[in-house]
Short mmCIF file of C-alpha atoms in Angstrom, two decimals:
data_model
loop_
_atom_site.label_atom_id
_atom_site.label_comp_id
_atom_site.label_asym_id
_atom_site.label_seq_id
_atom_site.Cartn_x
_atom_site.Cartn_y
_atom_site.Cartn_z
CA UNK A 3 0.00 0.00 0.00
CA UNK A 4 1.57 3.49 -0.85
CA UNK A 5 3.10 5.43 1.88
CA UNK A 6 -0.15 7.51 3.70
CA UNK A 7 1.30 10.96 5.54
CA UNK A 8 0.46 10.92 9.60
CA UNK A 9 0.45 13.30 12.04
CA UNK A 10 0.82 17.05 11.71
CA UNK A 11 1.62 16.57 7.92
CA UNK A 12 -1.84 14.67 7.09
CA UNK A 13 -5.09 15.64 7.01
CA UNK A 14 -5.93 14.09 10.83
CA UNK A 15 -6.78 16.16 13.70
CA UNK A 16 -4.60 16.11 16.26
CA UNK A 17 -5.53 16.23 20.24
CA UNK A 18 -3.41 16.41 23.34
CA UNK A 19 -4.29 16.78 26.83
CA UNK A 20 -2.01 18.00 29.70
CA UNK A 21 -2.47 19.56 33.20
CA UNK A 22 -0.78 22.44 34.06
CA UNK A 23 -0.43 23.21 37.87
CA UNK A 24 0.32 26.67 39.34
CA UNK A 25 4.40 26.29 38.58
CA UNK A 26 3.42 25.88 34.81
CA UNK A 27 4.83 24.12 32.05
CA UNK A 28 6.30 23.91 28.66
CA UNK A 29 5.28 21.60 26.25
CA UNK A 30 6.33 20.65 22.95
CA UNK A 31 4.06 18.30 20.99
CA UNK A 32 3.18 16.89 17.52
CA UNK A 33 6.44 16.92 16.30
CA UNK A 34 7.75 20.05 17.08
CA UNK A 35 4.97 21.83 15.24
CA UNK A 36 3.62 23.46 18.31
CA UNK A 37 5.62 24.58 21.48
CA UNK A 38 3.74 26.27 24.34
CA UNK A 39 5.25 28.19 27.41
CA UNK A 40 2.93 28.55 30.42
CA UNK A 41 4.85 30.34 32.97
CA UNK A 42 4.11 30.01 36.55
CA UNK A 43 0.88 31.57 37.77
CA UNK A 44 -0.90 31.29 34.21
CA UNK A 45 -3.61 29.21 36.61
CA UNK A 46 -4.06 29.19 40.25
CA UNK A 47 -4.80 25.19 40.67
CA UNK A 48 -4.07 22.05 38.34
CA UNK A 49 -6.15 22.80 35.13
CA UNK A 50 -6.47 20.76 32.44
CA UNK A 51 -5.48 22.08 28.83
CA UNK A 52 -6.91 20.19 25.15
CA UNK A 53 -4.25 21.32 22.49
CA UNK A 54 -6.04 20.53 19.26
CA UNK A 55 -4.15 20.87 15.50
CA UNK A 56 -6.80 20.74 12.97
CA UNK A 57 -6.57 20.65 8.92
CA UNK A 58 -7.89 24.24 7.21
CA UNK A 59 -8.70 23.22 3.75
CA UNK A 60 -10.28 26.03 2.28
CA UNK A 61 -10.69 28.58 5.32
CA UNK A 62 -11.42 32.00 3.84
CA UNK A 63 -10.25 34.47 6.82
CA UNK A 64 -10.77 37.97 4.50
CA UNK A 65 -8.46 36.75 1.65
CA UNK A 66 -5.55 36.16 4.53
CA UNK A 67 -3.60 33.62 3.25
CA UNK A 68 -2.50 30.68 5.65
CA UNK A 69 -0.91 27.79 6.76
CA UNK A 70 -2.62 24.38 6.50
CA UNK A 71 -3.18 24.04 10.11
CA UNK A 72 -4.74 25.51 12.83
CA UNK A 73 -4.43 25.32 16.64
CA UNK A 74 -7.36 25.66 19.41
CA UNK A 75 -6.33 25.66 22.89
CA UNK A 76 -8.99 25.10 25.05
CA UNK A 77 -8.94 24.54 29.17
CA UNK A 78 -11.57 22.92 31.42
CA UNK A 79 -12.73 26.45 33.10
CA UNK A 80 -13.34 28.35 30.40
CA UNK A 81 -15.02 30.95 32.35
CA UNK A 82 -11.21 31.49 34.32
CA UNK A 83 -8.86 34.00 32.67
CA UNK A 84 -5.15 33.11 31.84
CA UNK A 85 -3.36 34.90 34.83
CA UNK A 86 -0.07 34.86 32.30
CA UNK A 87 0.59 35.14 28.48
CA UNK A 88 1.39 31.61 27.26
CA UNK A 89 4.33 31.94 24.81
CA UNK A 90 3.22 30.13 21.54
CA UNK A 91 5.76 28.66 18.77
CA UNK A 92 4.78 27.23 15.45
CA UNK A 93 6.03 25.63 12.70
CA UNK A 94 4.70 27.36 8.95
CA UNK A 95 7.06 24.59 7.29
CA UNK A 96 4.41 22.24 6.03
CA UNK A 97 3.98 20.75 2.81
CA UNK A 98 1.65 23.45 0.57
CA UNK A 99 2.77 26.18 2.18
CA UNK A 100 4.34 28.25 -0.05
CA UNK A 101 7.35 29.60 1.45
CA UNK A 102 7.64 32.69 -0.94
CA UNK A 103 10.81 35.18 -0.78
CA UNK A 104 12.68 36.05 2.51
CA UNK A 105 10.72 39.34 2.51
CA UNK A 106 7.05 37.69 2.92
CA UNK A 107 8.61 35.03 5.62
CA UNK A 108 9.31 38.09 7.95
CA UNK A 109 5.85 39.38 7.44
CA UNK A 110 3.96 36.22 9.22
CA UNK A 111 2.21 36.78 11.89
CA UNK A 112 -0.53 34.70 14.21
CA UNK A 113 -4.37 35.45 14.26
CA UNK A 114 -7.04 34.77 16.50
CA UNK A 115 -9.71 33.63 14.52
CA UNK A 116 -13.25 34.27 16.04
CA UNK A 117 -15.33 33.16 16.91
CA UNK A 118 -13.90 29.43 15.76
CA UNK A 119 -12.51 28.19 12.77
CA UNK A 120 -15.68 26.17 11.64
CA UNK A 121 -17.88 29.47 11.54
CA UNK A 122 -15.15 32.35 11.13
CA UNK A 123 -16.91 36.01 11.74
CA UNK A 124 -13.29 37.80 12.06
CA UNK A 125 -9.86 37.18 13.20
CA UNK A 126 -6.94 39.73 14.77
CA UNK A 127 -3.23 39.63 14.44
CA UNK A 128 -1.85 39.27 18.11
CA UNK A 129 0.79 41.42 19.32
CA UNK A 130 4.37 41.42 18.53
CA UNK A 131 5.47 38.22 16.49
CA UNK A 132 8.73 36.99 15.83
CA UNK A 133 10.16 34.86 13.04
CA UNK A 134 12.85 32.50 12.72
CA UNK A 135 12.76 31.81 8.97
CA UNK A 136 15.67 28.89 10.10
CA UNK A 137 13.31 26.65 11.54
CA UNK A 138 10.11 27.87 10.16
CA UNK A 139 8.98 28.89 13.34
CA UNK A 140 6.94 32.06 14.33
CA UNK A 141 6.81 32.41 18.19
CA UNK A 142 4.16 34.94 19.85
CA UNK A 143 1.93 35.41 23.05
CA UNK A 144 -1.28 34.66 23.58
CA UNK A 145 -3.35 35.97 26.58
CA UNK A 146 -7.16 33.78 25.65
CA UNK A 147 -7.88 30.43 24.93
CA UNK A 148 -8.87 29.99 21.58
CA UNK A 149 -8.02 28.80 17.67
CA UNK A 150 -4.89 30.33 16.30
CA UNK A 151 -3.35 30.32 12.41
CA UNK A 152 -0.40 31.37 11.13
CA UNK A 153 -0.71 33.66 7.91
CA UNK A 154 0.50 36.81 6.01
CA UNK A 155 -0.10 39.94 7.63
#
């Protein structure tokens, strides 16, 4: 049978769990695609955390062109504010992304896409981004819960 891609390179959505306790934690999961820093004091007790990566064929966010994944990070007490930006890192090195010219890798950034990627009403660039056109990584900080791509600004 021919080779089938797995993982962050397919088509699958991709789920992981984790608790983070008062200290914090950093966590870097489905194959290096997605690194998250939560310092200390981001929650007050052990709270659970559901890191989804999910396929965006075909999401129209204004004409903003993105990667071919998405991230939603999601905790059990929604109601519960993060106390602490949580540093975000991810990959825009996956197959169909066009990588363009040096110029258009520097102007990435990350949007919050509301209200979810499955009915998209809007989306905002977060604050101050950071590229490392090396490792195809953008890194940023996020202060909500929420789903999260990777496009041109």
């Amino acid at each position: 049978s021919p080779d089938v891609p797995k993982g962050i390179y397919s088509g699958d959505i991709l789920t992981e769990t984790f608790l983070v306790g008062p200290e914090g934690i950093s966590l870097n999961t489905f194959d290096g695609s997605v690194i998250l820093e939560i310092p200390g004091g981001t929650v007050h007790s052990p709270t659970e955390f559901t890191l989804t990566s999910y396929p965006l064929n075909g999401l129209d966010i204004g004409g903003i062109n993105v990667v071919k994944r998405g991230i939603s990070l999601k905790k059990e007490r929604p109601d519960l504010p993060l106390n602490e930006p949580v540093k975000v890192s991810l990959s825009f090195h996956m197959p169909g992304f066009q990588d363009g010219n040096q110029t258009a890798l520097n102007d990435l950034t990350i949007y919050k896409v509301y209200p979810d990627f499955k009915t998209v009403s809007g989306c905002e660039s977060i604050s101050e981004c950071c590229t490392d056109v090396s490792c195809k990584m953008i890194f940023g900080c996020i202060d909500k819960c929420g789903f999260y791509v990777v496009g041109e600004n």
